[in-house]
Coordinates of C-alpha atoms and ligand atoms in Angstrom, one line a residue:
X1 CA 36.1 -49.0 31.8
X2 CA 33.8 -47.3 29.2
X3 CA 35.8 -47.0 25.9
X4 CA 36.4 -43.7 24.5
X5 CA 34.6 -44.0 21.4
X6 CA 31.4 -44.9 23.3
X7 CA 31.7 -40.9 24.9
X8 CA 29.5 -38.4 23.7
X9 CA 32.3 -36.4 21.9
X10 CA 32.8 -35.0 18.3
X11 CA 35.2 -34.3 17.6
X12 CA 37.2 -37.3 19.7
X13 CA 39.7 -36.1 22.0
X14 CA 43.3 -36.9 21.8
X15 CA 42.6 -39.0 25.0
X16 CA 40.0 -40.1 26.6
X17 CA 39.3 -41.9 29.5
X18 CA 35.4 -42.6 30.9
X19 CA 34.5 -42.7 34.8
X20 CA 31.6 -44.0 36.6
X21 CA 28.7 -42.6 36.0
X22 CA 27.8 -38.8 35.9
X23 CA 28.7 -35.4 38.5
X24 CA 25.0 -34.0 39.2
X25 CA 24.7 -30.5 38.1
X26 CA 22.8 -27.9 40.2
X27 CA 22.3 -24.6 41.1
X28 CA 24.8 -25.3 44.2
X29 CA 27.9 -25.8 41.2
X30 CA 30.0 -22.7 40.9
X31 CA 32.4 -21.8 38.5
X32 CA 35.1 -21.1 39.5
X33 CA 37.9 -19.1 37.0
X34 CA 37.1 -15.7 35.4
X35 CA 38.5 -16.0 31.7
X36 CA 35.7 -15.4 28.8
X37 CA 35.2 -19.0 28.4
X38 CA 33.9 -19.2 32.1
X39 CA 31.2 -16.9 31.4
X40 CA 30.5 -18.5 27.9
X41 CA 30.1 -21.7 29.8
X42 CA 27.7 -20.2 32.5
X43 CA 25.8 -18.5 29.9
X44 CA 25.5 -22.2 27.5
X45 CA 24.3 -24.2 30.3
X46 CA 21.6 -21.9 30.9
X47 CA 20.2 -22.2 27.7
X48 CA 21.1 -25.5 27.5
X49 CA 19.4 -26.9 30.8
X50 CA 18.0 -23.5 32.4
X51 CA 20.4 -23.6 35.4
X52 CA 21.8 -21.0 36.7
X53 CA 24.9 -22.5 37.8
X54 CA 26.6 -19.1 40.2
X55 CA 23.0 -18.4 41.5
X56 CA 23.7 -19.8 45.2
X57 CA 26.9 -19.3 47.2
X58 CA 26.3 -22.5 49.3
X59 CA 28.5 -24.4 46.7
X60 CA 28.2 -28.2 46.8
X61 CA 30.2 -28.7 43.7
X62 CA 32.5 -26.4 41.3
X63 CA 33.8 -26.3 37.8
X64 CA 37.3 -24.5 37.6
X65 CA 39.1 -23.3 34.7
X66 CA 42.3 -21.7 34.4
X67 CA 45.2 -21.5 31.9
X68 CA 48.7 -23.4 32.1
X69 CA 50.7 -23.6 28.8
X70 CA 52.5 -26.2 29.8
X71 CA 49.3 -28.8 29.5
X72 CA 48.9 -29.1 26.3
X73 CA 50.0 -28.2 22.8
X74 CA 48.0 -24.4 22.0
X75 CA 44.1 -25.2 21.8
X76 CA 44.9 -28.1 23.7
X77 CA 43.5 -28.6 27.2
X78 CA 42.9 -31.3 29.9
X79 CA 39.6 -31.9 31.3
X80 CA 39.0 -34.0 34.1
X81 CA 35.5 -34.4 35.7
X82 CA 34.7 -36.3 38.6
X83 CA 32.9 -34.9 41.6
X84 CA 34.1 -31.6 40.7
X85 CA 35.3 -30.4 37.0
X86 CA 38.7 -28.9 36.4
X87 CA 39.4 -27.7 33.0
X88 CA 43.3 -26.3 32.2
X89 CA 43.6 -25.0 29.1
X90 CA 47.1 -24.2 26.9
X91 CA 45.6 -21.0 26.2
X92 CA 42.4 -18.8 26.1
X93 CA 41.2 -21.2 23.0
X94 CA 42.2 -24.3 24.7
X95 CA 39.6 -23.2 27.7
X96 CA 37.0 -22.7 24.9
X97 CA 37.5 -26.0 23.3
X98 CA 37.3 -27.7 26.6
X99 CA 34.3 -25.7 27.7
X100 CA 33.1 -27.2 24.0
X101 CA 34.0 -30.7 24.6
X102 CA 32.2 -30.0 28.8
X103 CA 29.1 -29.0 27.0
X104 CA 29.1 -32.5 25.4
X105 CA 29.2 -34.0 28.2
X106 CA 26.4 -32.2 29.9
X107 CA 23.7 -34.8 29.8
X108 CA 20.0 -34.6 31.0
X109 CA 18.9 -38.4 32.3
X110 CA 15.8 -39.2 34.9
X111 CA 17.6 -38.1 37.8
X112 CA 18.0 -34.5 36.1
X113 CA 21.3 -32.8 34.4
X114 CA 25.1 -33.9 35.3
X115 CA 28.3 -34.1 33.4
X116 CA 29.6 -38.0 32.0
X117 CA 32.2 -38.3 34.2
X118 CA 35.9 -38.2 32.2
X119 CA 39.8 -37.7 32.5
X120 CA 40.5 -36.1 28.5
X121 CA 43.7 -34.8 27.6
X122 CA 43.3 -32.7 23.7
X123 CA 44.9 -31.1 21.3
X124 CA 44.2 -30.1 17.6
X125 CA 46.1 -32.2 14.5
X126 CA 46.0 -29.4 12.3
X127 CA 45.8 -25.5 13.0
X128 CA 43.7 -24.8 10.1
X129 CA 40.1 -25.8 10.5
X130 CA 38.0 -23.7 8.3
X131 CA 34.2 -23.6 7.4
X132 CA 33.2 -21.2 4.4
X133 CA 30.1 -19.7 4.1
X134 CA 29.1 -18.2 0.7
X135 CA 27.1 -15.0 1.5
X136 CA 26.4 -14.0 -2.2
X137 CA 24.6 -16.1 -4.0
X138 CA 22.2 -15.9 -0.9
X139 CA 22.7 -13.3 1.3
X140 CA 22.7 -14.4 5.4
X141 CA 22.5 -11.0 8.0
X142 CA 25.0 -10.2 10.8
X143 CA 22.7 -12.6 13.4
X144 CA 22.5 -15.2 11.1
X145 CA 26.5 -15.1 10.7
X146 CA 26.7 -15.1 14.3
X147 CA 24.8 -18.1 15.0
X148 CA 26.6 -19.9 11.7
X149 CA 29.9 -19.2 13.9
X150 CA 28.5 -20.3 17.5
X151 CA 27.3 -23.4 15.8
X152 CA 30.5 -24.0 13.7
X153 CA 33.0 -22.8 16.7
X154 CA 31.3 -25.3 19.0
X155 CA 32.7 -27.9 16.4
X156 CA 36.3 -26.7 17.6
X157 CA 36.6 -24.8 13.7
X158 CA 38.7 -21.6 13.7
X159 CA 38.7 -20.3 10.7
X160 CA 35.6 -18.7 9.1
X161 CA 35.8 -17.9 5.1
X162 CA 33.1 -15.6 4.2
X163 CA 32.6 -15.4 0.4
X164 CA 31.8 -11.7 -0.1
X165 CA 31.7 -10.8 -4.0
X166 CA 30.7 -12.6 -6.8
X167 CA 28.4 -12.7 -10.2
X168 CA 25.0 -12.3 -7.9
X169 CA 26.5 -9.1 -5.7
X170 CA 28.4 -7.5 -3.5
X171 CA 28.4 -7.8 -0.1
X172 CA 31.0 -5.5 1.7
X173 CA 30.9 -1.5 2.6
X174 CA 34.2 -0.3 0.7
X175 CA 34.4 3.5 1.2
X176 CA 36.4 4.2 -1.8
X177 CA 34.1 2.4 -4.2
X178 CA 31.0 3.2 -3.3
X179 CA 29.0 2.1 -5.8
X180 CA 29.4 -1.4 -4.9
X181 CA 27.1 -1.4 -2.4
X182 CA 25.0 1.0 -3.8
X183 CA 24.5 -0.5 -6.8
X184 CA 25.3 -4.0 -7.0
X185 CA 24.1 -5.6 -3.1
X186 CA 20.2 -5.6 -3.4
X187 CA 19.9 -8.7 -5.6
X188 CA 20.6 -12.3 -5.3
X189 CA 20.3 -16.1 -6.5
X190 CA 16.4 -17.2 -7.4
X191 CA 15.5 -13.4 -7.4
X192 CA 15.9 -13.5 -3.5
X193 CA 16.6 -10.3 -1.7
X194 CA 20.3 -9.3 -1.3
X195 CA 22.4 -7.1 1.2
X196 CA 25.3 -6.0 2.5
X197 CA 27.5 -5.6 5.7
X198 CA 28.6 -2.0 6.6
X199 CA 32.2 -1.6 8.1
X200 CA 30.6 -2.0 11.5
X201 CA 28.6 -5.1 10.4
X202 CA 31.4 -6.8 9.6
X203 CA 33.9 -5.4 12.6
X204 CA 30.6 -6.7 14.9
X205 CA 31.3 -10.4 12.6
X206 CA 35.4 -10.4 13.3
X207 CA 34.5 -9.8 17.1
X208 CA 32.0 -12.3 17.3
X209 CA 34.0 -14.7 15.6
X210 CA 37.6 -13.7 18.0
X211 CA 35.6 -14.4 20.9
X212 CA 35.4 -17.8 20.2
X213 CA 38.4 -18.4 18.2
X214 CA 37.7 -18.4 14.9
X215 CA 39.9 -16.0 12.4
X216 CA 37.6 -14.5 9.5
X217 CA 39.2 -15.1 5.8
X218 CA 37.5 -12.3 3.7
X219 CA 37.2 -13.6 0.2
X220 CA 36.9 -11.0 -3.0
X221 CA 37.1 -13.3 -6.2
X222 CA 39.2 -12.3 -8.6
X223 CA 39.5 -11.4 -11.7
X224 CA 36.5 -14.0 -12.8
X225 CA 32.8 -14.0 -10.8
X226 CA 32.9 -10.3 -11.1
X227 CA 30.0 -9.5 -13.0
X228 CA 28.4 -7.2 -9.9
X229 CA 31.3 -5.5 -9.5
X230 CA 30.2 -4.6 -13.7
X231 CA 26.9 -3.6 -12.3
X232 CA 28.5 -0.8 -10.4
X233 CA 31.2 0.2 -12.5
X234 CA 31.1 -1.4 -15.7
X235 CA 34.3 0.1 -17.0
X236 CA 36.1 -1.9 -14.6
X237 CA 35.2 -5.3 -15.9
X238 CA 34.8 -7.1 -19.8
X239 CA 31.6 -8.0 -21.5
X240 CA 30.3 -11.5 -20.5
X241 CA 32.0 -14.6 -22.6
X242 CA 29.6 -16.8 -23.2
X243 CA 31.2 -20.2 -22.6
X244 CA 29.0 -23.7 -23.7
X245 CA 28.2 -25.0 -20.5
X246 CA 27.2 -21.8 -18.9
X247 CA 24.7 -21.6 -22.2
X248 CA 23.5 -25.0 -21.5
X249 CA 23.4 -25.4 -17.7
X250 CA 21.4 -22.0 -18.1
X251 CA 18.8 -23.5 -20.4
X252 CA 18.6 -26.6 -18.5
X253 CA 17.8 -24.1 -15.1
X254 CA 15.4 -22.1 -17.1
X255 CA 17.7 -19.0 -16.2
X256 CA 18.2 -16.0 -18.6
X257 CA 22.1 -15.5 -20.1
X258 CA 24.2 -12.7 -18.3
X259 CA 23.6 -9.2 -19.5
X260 CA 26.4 -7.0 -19.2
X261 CA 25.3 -4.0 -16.7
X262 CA 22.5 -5.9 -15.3
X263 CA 22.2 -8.0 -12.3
X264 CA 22.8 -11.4 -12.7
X265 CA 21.0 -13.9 -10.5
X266 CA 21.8 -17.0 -12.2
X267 CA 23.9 -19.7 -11.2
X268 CA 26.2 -19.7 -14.7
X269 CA 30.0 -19.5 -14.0
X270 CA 33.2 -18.1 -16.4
X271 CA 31.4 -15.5 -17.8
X272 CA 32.8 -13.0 -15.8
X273 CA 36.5 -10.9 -16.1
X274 CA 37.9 -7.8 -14.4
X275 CA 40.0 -6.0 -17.2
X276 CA 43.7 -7.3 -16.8
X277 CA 45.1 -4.4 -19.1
X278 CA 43.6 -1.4 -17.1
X279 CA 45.4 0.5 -14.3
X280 CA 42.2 1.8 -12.8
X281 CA 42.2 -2.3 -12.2
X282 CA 44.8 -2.6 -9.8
X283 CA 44.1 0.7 -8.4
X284 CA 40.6 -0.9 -7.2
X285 CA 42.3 -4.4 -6.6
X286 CA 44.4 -2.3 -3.8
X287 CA 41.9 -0.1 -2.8
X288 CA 39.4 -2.9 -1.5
X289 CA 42.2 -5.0 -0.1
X290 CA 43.2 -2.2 2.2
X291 CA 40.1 -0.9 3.0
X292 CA 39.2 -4.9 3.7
X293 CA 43.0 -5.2 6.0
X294 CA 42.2 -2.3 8.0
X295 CA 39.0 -3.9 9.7
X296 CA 40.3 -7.5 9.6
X297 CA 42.5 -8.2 11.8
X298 CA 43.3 -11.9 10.5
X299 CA 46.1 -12.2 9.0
X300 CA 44.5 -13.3 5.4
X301 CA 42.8 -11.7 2.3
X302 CA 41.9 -14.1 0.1
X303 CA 41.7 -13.2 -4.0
X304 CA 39.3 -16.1 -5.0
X305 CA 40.9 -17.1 -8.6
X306 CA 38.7 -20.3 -9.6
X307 CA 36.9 -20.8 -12.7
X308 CA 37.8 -17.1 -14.4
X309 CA 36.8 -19.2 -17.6
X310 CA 36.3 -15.8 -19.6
X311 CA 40.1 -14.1 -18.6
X312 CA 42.5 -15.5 -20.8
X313 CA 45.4 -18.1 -19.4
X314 CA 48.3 -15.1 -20.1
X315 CA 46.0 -12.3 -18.4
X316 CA 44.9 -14.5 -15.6
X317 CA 48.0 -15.2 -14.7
X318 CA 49.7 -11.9 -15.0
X319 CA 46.3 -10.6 -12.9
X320 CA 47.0 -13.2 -10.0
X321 CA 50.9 -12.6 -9.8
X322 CA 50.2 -8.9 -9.2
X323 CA 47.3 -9.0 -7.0
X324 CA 48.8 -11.8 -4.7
X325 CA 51.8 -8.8 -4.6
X326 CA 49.3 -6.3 -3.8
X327 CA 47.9 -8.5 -1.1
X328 CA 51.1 -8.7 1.1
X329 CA 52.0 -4.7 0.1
X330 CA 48.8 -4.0 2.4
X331 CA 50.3 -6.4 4.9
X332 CA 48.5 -9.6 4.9
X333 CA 48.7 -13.1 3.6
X334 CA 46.9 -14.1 0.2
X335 CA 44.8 -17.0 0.2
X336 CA 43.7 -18.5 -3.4
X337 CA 41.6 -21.0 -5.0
X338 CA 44.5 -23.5 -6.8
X339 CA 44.2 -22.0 -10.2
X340 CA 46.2 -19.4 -9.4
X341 CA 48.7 -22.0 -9.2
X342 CA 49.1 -22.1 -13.0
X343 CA 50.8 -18.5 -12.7
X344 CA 54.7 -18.9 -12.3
X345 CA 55.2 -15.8 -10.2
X346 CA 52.4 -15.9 -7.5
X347 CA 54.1 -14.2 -4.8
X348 CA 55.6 -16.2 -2.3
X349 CA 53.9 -17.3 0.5
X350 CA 50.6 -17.4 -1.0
X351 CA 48.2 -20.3 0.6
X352 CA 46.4 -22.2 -2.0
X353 CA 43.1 -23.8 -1.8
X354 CA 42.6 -27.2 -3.2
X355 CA 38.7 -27.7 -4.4
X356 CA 39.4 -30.7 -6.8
X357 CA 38.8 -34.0 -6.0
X358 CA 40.2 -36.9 -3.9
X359 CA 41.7 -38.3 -7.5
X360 CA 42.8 -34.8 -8.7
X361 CA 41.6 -34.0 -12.0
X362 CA 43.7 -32.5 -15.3
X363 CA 46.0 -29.7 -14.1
X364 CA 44.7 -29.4 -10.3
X365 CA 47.2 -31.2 -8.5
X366 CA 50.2 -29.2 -10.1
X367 CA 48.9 -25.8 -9.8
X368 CA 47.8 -26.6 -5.9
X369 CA 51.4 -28.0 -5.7
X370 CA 53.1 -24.6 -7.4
X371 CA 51.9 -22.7 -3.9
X372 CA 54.2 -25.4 -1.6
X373 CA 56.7 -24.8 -4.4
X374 CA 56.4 -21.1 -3.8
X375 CA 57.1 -21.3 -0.2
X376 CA 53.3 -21.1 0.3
X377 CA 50.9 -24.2 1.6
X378 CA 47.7 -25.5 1.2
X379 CA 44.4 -25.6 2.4
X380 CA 42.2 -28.9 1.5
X381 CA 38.9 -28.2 0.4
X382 CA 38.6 -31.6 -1.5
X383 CA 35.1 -30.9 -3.4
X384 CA 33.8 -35.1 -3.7
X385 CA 34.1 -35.2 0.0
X386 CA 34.5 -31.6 2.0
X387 CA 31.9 -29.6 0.2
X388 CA 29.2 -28.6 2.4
X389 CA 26.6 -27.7 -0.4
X390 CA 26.3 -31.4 -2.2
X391 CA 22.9 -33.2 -1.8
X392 CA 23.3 -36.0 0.7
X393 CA 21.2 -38.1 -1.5
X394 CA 20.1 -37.4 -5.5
X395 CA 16.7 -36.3 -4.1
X396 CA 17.6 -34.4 -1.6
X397 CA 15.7 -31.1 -1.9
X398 CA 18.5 -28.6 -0.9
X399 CA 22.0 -28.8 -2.8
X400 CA 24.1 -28.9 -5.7
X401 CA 25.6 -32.6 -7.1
X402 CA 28.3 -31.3 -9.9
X403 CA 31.3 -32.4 -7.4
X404 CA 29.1 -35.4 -5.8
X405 CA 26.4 -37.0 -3.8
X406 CA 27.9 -36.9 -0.3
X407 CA 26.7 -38.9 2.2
X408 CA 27.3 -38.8 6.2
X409 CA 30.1 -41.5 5.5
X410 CA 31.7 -40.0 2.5
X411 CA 32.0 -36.9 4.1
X412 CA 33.9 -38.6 7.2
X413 CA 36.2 -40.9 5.4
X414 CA 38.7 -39.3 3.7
X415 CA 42.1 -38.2 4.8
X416 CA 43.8 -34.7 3.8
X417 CA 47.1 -35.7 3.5
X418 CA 46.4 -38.2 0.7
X419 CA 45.1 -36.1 -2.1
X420 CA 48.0 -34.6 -3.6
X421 CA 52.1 -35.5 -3.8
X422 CA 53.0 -32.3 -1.5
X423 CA 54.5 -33.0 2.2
X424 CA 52.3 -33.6 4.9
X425 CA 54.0 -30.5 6.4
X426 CA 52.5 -28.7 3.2
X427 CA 49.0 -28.9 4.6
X428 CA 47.6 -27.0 6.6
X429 CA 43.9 -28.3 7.3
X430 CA 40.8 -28.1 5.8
X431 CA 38.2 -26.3 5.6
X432 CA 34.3 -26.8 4.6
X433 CA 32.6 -24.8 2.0
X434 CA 29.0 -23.7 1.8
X435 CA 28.3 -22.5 -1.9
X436 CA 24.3 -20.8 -1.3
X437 CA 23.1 -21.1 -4.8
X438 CA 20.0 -23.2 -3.5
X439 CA 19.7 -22.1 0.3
X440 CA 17.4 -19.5 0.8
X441 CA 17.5 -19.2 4.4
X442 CA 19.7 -20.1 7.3
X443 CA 17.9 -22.9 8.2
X444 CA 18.8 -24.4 4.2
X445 CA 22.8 -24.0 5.4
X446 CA 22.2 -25.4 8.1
X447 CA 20.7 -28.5 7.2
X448 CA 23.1 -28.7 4.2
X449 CA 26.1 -28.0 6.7
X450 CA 24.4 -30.5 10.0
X451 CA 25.4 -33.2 10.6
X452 CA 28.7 -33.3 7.5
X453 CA 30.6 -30.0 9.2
X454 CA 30.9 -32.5 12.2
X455 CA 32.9 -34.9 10.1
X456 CA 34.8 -32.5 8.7
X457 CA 35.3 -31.5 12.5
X458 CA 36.7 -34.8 13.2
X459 CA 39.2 -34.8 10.5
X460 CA 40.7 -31.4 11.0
X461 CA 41.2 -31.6 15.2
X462 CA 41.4 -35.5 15.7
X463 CA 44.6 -37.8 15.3
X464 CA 44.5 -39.6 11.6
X465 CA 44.1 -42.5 13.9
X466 CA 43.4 -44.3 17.3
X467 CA 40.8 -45.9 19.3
X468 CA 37.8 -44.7 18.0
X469 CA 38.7 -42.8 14.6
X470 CA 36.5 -44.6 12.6
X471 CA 32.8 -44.8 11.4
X472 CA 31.5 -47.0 13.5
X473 CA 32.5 -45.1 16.2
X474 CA 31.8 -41.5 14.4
X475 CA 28.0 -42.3 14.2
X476 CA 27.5 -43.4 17.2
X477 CA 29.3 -40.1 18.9
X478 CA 27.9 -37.9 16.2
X479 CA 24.0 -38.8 17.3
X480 CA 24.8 -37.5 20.3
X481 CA 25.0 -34.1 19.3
X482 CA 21.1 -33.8 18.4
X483 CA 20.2 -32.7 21.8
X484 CA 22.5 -30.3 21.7
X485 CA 21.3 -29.1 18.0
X486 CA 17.9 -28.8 18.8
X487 CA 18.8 -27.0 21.9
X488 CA 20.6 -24.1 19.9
X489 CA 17.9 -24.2 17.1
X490 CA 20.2 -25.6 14.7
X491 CA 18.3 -27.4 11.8
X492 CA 20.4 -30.6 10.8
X493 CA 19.5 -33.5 8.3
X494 CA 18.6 -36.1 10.4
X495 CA 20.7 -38.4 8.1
X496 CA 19.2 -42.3 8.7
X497 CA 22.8 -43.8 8.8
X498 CA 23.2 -42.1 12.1
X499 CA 21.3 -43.7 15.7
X500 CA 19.4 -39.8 16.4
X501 CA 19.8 -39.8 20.8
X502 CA 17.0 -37.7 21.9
X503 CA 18.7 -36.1 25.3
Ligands
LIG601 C1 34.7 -23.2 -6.4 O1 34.0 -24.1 -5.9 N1 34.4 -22.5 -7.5 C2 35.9 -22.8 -5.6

C-alpha cells in the first residue's frame, strides 16, 4: 500500500488510501453527473491535458459525481477512483473540492494521462479559509481577480478579502459618493496606474468567486489609511500627522511626505484619520456600507481598523464602536483588524482579525481576545508566518520583511490555535494576506503568494495532525503541484527546499 503522504495532494485529505497504479483517461471517459462542478471538471481537464473527455459516446470508462449529505461533514466529499471515478459530495462545494483534489490526481506519465488511483474520504478542519488580496496599493483588473480566485479556490480557500480603500486610492464605484472614484482611483504605489471596479465589476468578482465557493469580504479601512478618501473629499478626513517612523521609513524609501489633498503613493502608514467628531462621517460610513451590502451578498463588511496611528485612542474607539453598529444596521457582519479590540463597546458579534505575531506583541493578544469576549470570534492572520507579501529570503526581489523573512517551512509550521489564550472554538480559520506595496503585476502576487498560499492551504482544511501532516511530507506533495501551476499560467517561486516534479 502507497502511504497517503506519498499522494500528490495539497491540501492532504482527511483520509487517504492509494491503489495500484493509475485509471487511463481518454476521450472514451464520460462524465457522468450534471452539477457545475461537472462541467468545471470537463472544462479543467481540457486545458489541463487537451482531452475532451464527453467528445465520444462509446464510453469505456466514466467519472460520476453526485451529492449525498450524508457522506461527509459540508465541503466534505468521498472520492474513490479505480477503473471508473465516483465522487459524492456533502454539498455543491464538497463536489468542487473533490473535483479539486481529482484534478491532482490527473497525472500525465509515458503511457499518456490517467488518474493515481485512490479511495479519499475529506472534509475541512476549519470553515474559515481566507486569502486577501490588497487591490490598492497596486491595483489588479476584474480578469486578474478572476484568475487570483481560480488559483486560490483550487487550494480548497473560501473566503476572498479584497482590500478596497486605502492611503494610495480607492477602488470601488459607490453611487452616493461619487467622487471617490472620480477623483481618488487613477493613482497607485511606485507611481503605477490605478483603477477601479464599477458595481458590475465587482457583482462579475462575487459571481466568479460563488461559483467556486469562495465568499468575498469587502474591506473599507477605517477611520485610519484614508488619505484618498481626502483626495476626494477632503472635508471628510484630518490633515496628515506626521508620526517618526512614517518620517523616517519615507526618507529611507526616498518617498515624498503625505500632502493633504494630494495623492499619496507612498508606502508611509498612520498618517491618515477620517474625522471622528463630524456627522457628515457616519453619514458616509453608512452610505458606502450599504451601497457595498447591496451587491455583496456575503454576509461580511469588513471596517479595516489597524494602525489608525493619527486618530486618537478615545476617537478611535468611539469611531469603531459606532461603525461596527452601523455595519449590522445594514444587515451584515463586521469584520476588523484586532485594534478595534481596544474599544469596550464594539458591537457584538464582530469578528476580529489577528495580524500580530505567533508570540503576540504589547496589547495584541487582549484586544484580539475582547472580540471572543464580545460574542465575536477570530480570524488568524498571524503576520511572522501567514503573511503572503514577506520576502522568502532577505534578497528576494519582491516583498516586504517588517513582520519576517518567511520561508516555505515557516509558512507551513505553525498552528492557529496556539497564538492567543482564546478557545479553540474562538477560531475560526485563517486566512492569507497579500499587502501589494511592491507587486506591480499579477505575476509579482503570484510568485509572492506560490508556493506559501499552499501551506496556508494545508493548515486551514487538514486535521492539526495525522499521517502525513508534517514537512517532510508537505514538500514532497507540494512539488507536485508545479505541473499543474505551469499549466494554469500561475507564476510560483520555485522555492529550493521543495523537490520541483515536472508532470
Ligand atoms: C495590516 O497589516 N496593517 C493589517
Amino acid at each position: 500500500m502507497v502511504l497517503p503522504h506519498s499522494m500528490p495532494l495539497v491540501p492532504l485529505p482527511a483520509s487517504a488510501i492509494a491503489g495500484d497504479g493509475r485509471m487511463p483517461l481518454s476521450v472514451t471517459t464520460r462524465v457522468i453527473g450534471d452539477s457545475p462542478a461537472a462541467a468545471q471538471l470537463i472544462d479543467a481537464v481540457l486545458r489541463r491535458s487537451g482531452i475532451h473527455l464527453t467528445s465520444s459516446a462509446e464510453q469505456t470508462s466514466e467519472i460520476s459525481l453526485r451529492i449525498d449529505a450524508s457522506v461527509a461533514a459540508p465541503e466534505g466529499y468521498t472520492l474513490s477512483v479505480s477503473d471508473t471515478v465516483e465522487l459524492v459530495g456533502a454539498d455543491e462545494a464538497g463536489l468542487f473540492y473533490g473535483v479539486q483534489t481529482l484534478l491532482q490526481l490527473l497525472r500525465q506519465d509515458d503511457e499518456g494521462w490517467g488518474f493515481v488511483r485512490a479511495e479519499i474520504a475529506d472534509a475541512p478542519r476549519f470553515g474559515r479559509r481566507g486569502v486577501m488580496l490588497d487591490v490598492t496599493r497596486h491595483f489588479f483588473d476584474v480578469d486578474e481577480v478572476k484568475k487570483f480566485i481560480d488559483s486560490t479556490s483550487a487550494l480548497k480557500f473560501n473566503h476572498l478579502h479584497l482590500h478596497l480603500s486605502d492611503d494610495q486610492g480607492w477602488r470601488i464605484q459607490i453611487d452616493s459618493w461619487p467622487k471617490l472614484t472620480e477623483l481618488a482611483s487613477s493613482t497607485a504605489s511606485l507611481g503605477d496606474p490605478g483603477g477601479f471596479y464599477s458595481k458590475d465589476d465587482y457583482r462579475e468578482i462575487v459571481a466568479h468567486a460563488a461559483a467556486r465557493h469562495m465568499v468575498v469580504i469587502p474591506e473599507i479601512d477605517l477611520p485610519g489609511h484614508t488619505h484618498a478618501i481626502g483626495v476626494a473629499y477632503p472635508e471628510l478626513v484630518e490633515d496628515p500627522v506626521m508620526n517618526d517612523s512614517l518620517i523616517a521609513e519615507s526618507e529611507r524609501l526616498g518617498q515624498p511626505l503625505p500632502v493633504a489633498g494630494e495623492p499619496y503613493l507612498g508606502w508611509g502608514v498612520g498618517h491618515s484619520s477620517v474625522r471622528i467628531h463630524e456627522e457628515r462621517t457616519y453619514e458616509f460610513v453608512r452610505d458606502v456600507v450599504r451601497e457595498l451590502a447591496e451587491m455583496t451578498p456575503g454576509p461580511y463588511i469588513h471596517i479595516g481598523g489597524d494602525e489608525s496611528l493619527g486618530t486618537p485612542q478615545a476617537d478611535f474607539d468611539h469611531f469603531v464602536e459606532r461603525a461596527t453598529a452601523i455595519v449590522f444596521e445594514e444587515g451584515k457582519i463586521p469584520v476588523a483588524w484586532h485594534e478595534v479590540g481596544a474599544a469596550k463597546d464594539i458591537a457584538e458579534g464582530t469578528i476580529g482579525q489577528y495580524w500580530g505575531k505567533t508570540t503576540p506583541e504589547g496589547s495584541h493578544a487582549a484586544e484580539a481576545a475582547h472580540f471572543v469576549e464580545r460574542g465575536g470570534a477570530l480570524i488568524m492572520s498571524t503576520a511572522d508566518v501567514a503573511y503572503l507579501d514577506m520576502k522568502y529570503t532577505a534578497d528576494y526581489p519582491l516583498g516586504l520583511t517588517w513582520a519576517a523573512i518567511i520561508d516555505v517551512r515557516t509558512a507551513y509550521e505553525w498552528e492557529p490555535t496556539s497564538v492567543l489564550d482564546v478557545p479553540d472554538s474562538a477560531i475560526l480559520g485563517i486566512e492569507a494576506p497579500l499587502w501589494s506595496e511592491t507587486t506591480r503585476s499579477l505575476s509579482d502576487v503570484e510568485r509572492l503568494v506560490f508556493p506559501r498560499a499552499a501551506a496556508q492551504a494545508e493548515i486551514a482544511w487538514s486535521a492539526r495532525t495525522g499521517p502525513g501532516r508534517d514537512w517532510e511530507s508537505f514538500r514532497v506533495r507540494l512539488g507536485t503541484l508545479a505541473p499543474l501551476w505551469k499549466s494554469g499560467q500561475v507564476d510560483f517561486h520555485p522555492a529550493e527546499e521543495i523537490p520541483w516534479s515536472t508532470r
